[in-house]
Amino acid sequence: MRKFFTLSSLLALSLTACGAGDNGPIKLGMISALTGDAAAIGADQLSGVQMAIAEINAAGGVNGRQIELIAEDGKCAGADGATAAQKLVNVDKVVAIVGGLCSGETLAAAPIAEAAKVIMLSPSASSPDITKAGDFIFRDYPSDAGKTKAIAKYFADEKYSRIAILSENTDYSQALRASLKKDLPEGAVVFDENFDPGTKDFRSLLGRLKDAEYDALVSNPNSDGVNAVIVQQFRELELPGQIVGTDTMDSVVIAQIAGEEADGVMLVNVPTAGEGTSFEADFTAKNGDPKSSIAWAAYSYDAVKVLAQAFKAVGTDGMAVKDYLYSMQPYTGVIGSFHFDGNGDPVGLSYVLKKFDDGKVVTVKPLPLE
Amino acid sequence: MQLLANALIAGSLAALIAGGLALVYGVLGVFNMALGQLALTGGYIAWWLHQVAHLSLFVSVIGGLISGALMTWLTFEVFVRPFYKHHRFLPLVTTIAWSMILDGLILLVFEERPRSILSGGKSMIPIGSALISKEQCIMIILTIASLLLFAWVFHCTPFGRKLRAVVQHESAARSLGINSAVLHRVIFIVSGVFAAAGGIFIGIDQNLSPTLAFSLTIKAYAAIIAGGKGNIWGAIICAYAIALLEQLLVGIHWFGAFYVPAGYQQTVALLFIIGILLLKPSGLFRSVSRTA
């Protein structure tokens, strides 16, 4: 009998210990590129997440609980993304993860989060493969499947019928390339080359464009640093035709490095969310100018706010949060108004055409999809 | 023609780094795995002096070279000198540790975004059918000039004779009164200056990012191994040859039928080295002084 008492009191004790956790801080994980080629984007994402958490905590937290951030470096790479997810899920036991930044690290981390029923909400991974990555995997950044349709529409509008594509050998760039080739008319792709990550010398490869008949080059590397080199070397070789980039072209770094050579480069991307809003003013007051673009901070900020709204409504249980997100009413944040479809992809976000003009990225026109 | 120019640009860069490395290996028998990071340090400091401190380009480049020399000296005193007499593979491990520390330091100090020493457009000069920028011309000429200067020192001066003596037979050289310890230090620092020059080259021609270091080191090692370990001329020639091969691979319409996919550019070049080593296991230009 005494044994039973001891046991049951131990049990009671352990139960109270568990119960105490419900009033402790909510552990929110984050996977982003804190180092490596994409780290300028990662720095903006981290600032955006920290800003959202600071605001929520200052306002009393989620149902009285503070949010505690644990950020891990996924280095924009699959292996590091998986390691980061393992640590967040198994060691820190986070309730949800904001991230990853790149599609490769997100895809590698997804099965780990899925198995542990931990929500992952990526603010920037755009590979079409993430649509099917799992029930617990969400993003508030549109899939490249829509973006390549927008690019194809832009090419059709401009009557660019012969397209050259230069892609990095990474998950993100390859998925975009495959999706773009599917959306372009048959025979439109006249040049289609891939290069290894780390390449910074494209002169001979671009030199072949001299003899190729093409209207536009789609520059499709995984980072802005490489895009800057491609733009520079493209101009150095005095090649004709239009350079068209995507997300990784949407960075002030390119104008800083390539200078006036960047002028005239077009890109198709999501709108520069947050630009000219009070969000941008708050961000700059706290962190200085964004390292890459205010948009990265905006998507990350909204990701945290959506998760916090879910925690507030249904608590922090993974299953409950997942069901809440799928049936959520459209959420209006810095990036616009969106909700999630049955695959965890956002509905309601669209693309715009932008260009480099006098060292800045300016919006040219929206590219609405039918 | 353009391909040749491209190969000269890429080859000069590789030769700068590989030449110094081959010298260090030939004289000390030591692998310096932190070389890529030392190159980046030189490049980043030149960037900082030019873009942040707004010094003239010439002063910045000199500053980058001097800081490269100082960093290499530090590397030698702390991570190489205490170890290499015990076993010449020990510095392999210590310099890998140092390279990781430097990776972190570079990230911390210079941040993660790509940096370019000269931003903006470059004026292109047509030479024959090739387009090449003024900066690239200067860098190619400077590289070749410094390599020739080094050749002259190596072959035509008393200092060079001492150097060759140490390379050929170290203990015999010592018994003739040559202070090999000082020579080792000098050689090591010279290799660092060459590497820093390579880093500055990248910073001017392309851009610097913290993740670049390891691939620089690997390319330099490929060149010295194919060139005959420790043979400085072999290493330099192979650095140019590998660069040319890489450019030809992706730039030529082979047999009028196909292009080698650019993704295989580096792989095929390294396969070529493996081919050479199968035929001539000691490298294209065998070193008489030291075999690994």
mmCIF file of C-alpha atoms in Angstrom, chain A residues 34-40 43 166 169 193-205 207-208 210-211 224-226 228-229 232-233 235-238 252-253 255-261 289-292, chain B residues 2-3 6-7 9-10 107 111-116 118-122 124 129 131 133 136 202 204-212 215 246-253 259-267:
data_model
loop_
_atom_site.group_PDB
_atom_site.id
_atom_site.type_symbol
_atom_site.label_atom_id
_atom_site.label_comp_id
_atom_site.label_asym_id
_atom_site.label_seq_id
_atom_site.Cartn_x
_atom_site.Cartn_y
_atom_site.Cartn_z
ATOM 1 C CA LEU A 34 22.185 32.038 -40.705
ATOM 2 C CA THR A 35 25.439 31.437 -42.572
ATOM 3 C CA GLY A 36 26.302 30.630 -46.193
ATOM 4 C CA ASP A 37 25.390 32.163 -49.519
ATOM 5 C CA ALA A 38 21.761 32.838 -48.610
ATOM 6 C CA ALA A 39 22.571 34.284 -45.205
ATOM 7 C CA ALA A 40 21.616 37.860 -46.126
ATOM 8 C CA ALA A 43 19.339 37.609 -41.436
ATOM 9 C CA LEU A 166 20.818 28.917 -66.683
ATOM 10 C CA ASN A 169 22.214 22.404 -59.442
ATOM 11 C CA GLU A 193 22.344 24.560 -68.792
ATOM 12 C CA ASN A 194 22.982 23.659 -65.154
ATOM 13 C CA PHE A 195 26.013 24.530 -63.092
ATOM 14 C CA ASP A 196 27.415 23.304 -59.787
ATOM 15 C CA PRO A 197 26.894 25.280 -56.587
ATOM 16 C CA GLY A 198 29.940 27.451 -55.926
ATOM 17 C CA THR A 199 30.548 28.337 -59.585
ATOM 18 C CA LYS A 200 31.371 32.008 -60.092
ATOM 19 C CA ASP A 201 32.875 31.945 -63.567
ATOM 20 C CA PHE A 202 30.246 31.784 -66.291
ATOM 21 C CA ARG A 203 32.156 33.463 -69.081
ATOM 22 C CA SER A 204 32.605 30.467 -71.366
ATOM 23 C CA LEU A 205 29.106 29.195 -70.719
ATOM 24 C CA GLY A 207 29.850 32.990 -74.361
ATOM 25 C CA ARG A 208 27.849 30.294 -76.114
ATOM 26 C CA LYS A 210 26.642 34.727 -78.605
ATOM 27 C CA ASP A 211 25.853 32.161 -81.252
ATOM 28 C CA ASP A 224 21.860 36.727 -55.018
ATOM 29 C CA GLY A 225 25.663 36.558 -54.902
ATOM 30 C CA VAL A 226 25.723 34.229 -57.888
ATOM 31 C CA ALA A 228 25.278 39.339 -59.377
ATOM 32 C CA VAL A 229 28.145 37.511 -61.079
ATOM 33 C CA GLN A 232 28.120 41.227 -64.524
ATOM 34 C CA GLN A 233 29.572 38.622 -66.850
ATOM 35 C CA ARG A 235 27.090 42.510 -69.537
ATOM 36 C CA GLU A 236 30.852 42.135 -69.864
ATOM 37 C CA LEU A 237 30.331 39.869 -72.848
ATOM 38 C CA GLU A 238 27.959 42.494 -74.264
ATOM 39 C CA VAL A 252 19.757 45.110 -53.314
ATOM 40 C CA VAL A 253 23.031 43.191 -53.161
ATOM 41 C CA ALA A 255 22.788 46.513 -57.569
ATOM 42 C CA GLN A 256 25.546 47.056 -55.004
ATOM 43 C CA ILE A 257 27.845 44.633 -56.762
ATOM 44 C CA ALA A 258 26.924 44.998 -60.412
ATOM 45 C CA GLY A 259 26.187 48.718 -60.189
ATOM 46 C CA GLU A 260 24.664 50.249 -63.296
ATOM 47 C CA GLU A 261 25.014 46.919 -65.087
ATOM 48 C CA ASP A 289 18.143 48.615 -43.633
ATOM 49 C CA PRO A 290 17.250 45.061 -44.616
ATOM 50 C CA LYS A 291 20.289 43.033 -45.657
ATOM 51 C CA SER A 292 18.473 41.622 -48.682
ATOM 52 C CA GLN B 2 37.277 34.380 -75.915
ATOM 53 C CA LEU B 3 37.707 30.952 -74.389
ATOM 54 C CA ASN B 6 38.521 33.252 -70.073
ATOM 55 C CA ALA B 7 41.042 30.520 -69.352
ATOM 56 C CA ILE B 9 41.536 34.871 -66.238
ATOM 57 C CA ALA B 10 40.574 31.707 -64.375
ATOM 58 C CA LEU B 107 31.482 35.614 -41.295
ATOM 59 C CA GLU B 111 29.099 39.411 -42.725
ATOM 60 C CA GLU B 112 27.501 36.932 -45.008
ATOM 61 C CA ARG B 113 26.623 38.983 -48.042
ATOM 62 C CA PRO B 114 28.729 38.910 -51.171
ATOM 63 C CA ARG B 115 31.300 41.701 -51.421
ATOM 64 C CA SER B 116 32.917 43.147 -54.475
ATOM 65 C CA LEU B 118 35.209 47.159 -57.511
ATOM 66 C CA SER B 119 31.482 47.380 -57.965
ATOM 67 C CA GLY B 120 29.734 48.341 -61.123
ATOM 68 C CA GLY B 121 30.564 48.083 -64.752
ATOM 69 C CA LYS B 122 33.917 47.379 -66.236
ATOM 70 C CA MET B 124 35.675 46.104 -72.002
ATOM 71 C CA SER B 129 37.519 38.514 -81.195
ATOM 72 C CA LEU B 131 36.290 40.895 -74.945
ATOM 73 C CA SER B 133 38.108 44.156 -69.194
ATOM 74 C CA GLN B 136 41.294 41.604 -66.050
ATOM 75 C CA ILE B 202 38.390 37.289 -56.950
ATOM 76 C CA ILE B 204 37.839 42.556 -58.118
ATOM 77 C CA ASP B 205 36.785 40.222 -60.894
ATOM 78 C CA GLN B 206 33.847 38.417 -59.271
ATOM 79 C CA ASN B 207 32.742 38.785 -55.682
ATOM 80 C CA LEU B 208 33.778 37.441 -52.308
ATOM 81 C CA SER B 209 31.534 35.256 -50.224
ATOM 82 C CA PRO B 210 32.515 33.437 -47.033
ATOM 83 C CA THR B 211 31.770 29.996 -48.451
ATOM 84 C CA LEU B 212 34.265 30.283 -51.276
ATOM 85 C CA SER B 215 36.717 25.202 -53.194
ATOM 86 C CA GLU B 246 37.229 23.769 -67.852
ATOM 87 C CA GLN B 247 36.535 26.601 -70.253
ATOM 88 C CA LEU B 248 36.926 24.420 -73.337
ATOM 89 C CA LEU B 249 34.638 21.767 -71.902
ATOM 90 C CA VAL B 250 31.609 24.017 -71.661
ATOM 91 C CA GLY B 251 32.476 26.499 -74.386
ATOM 92 C CA ILE B 252 33.093 24.247 -77.382
ATOM 93 C CA HIS B 253 30.593 22.515 -79.544
ATOM 94 C CA TYR B 259 28.038 20.493 -75.489
ATOM 95 C CA VAL B 260 29.336 19.017 -72.262
ATOM 96 C CA PRO B 261 26.645 19.927 -69.700
ATOM 97 C CA ALA B 262 28.037 22.690 -67.502
ATOM 98 C CA GLY B 263 27.225 20.692 -64.390
ATOM 99 C CA TYR B 264 30.078 18.349 -65.304
ATOM 100 C CA GLN B 265 32.611 21.138 -65.827
ATOM 101 C CA GLN B 266 34.566 20.526 -62.640
ATOM 102 C CA THR B 267 34.024 16.797 -62.601
#
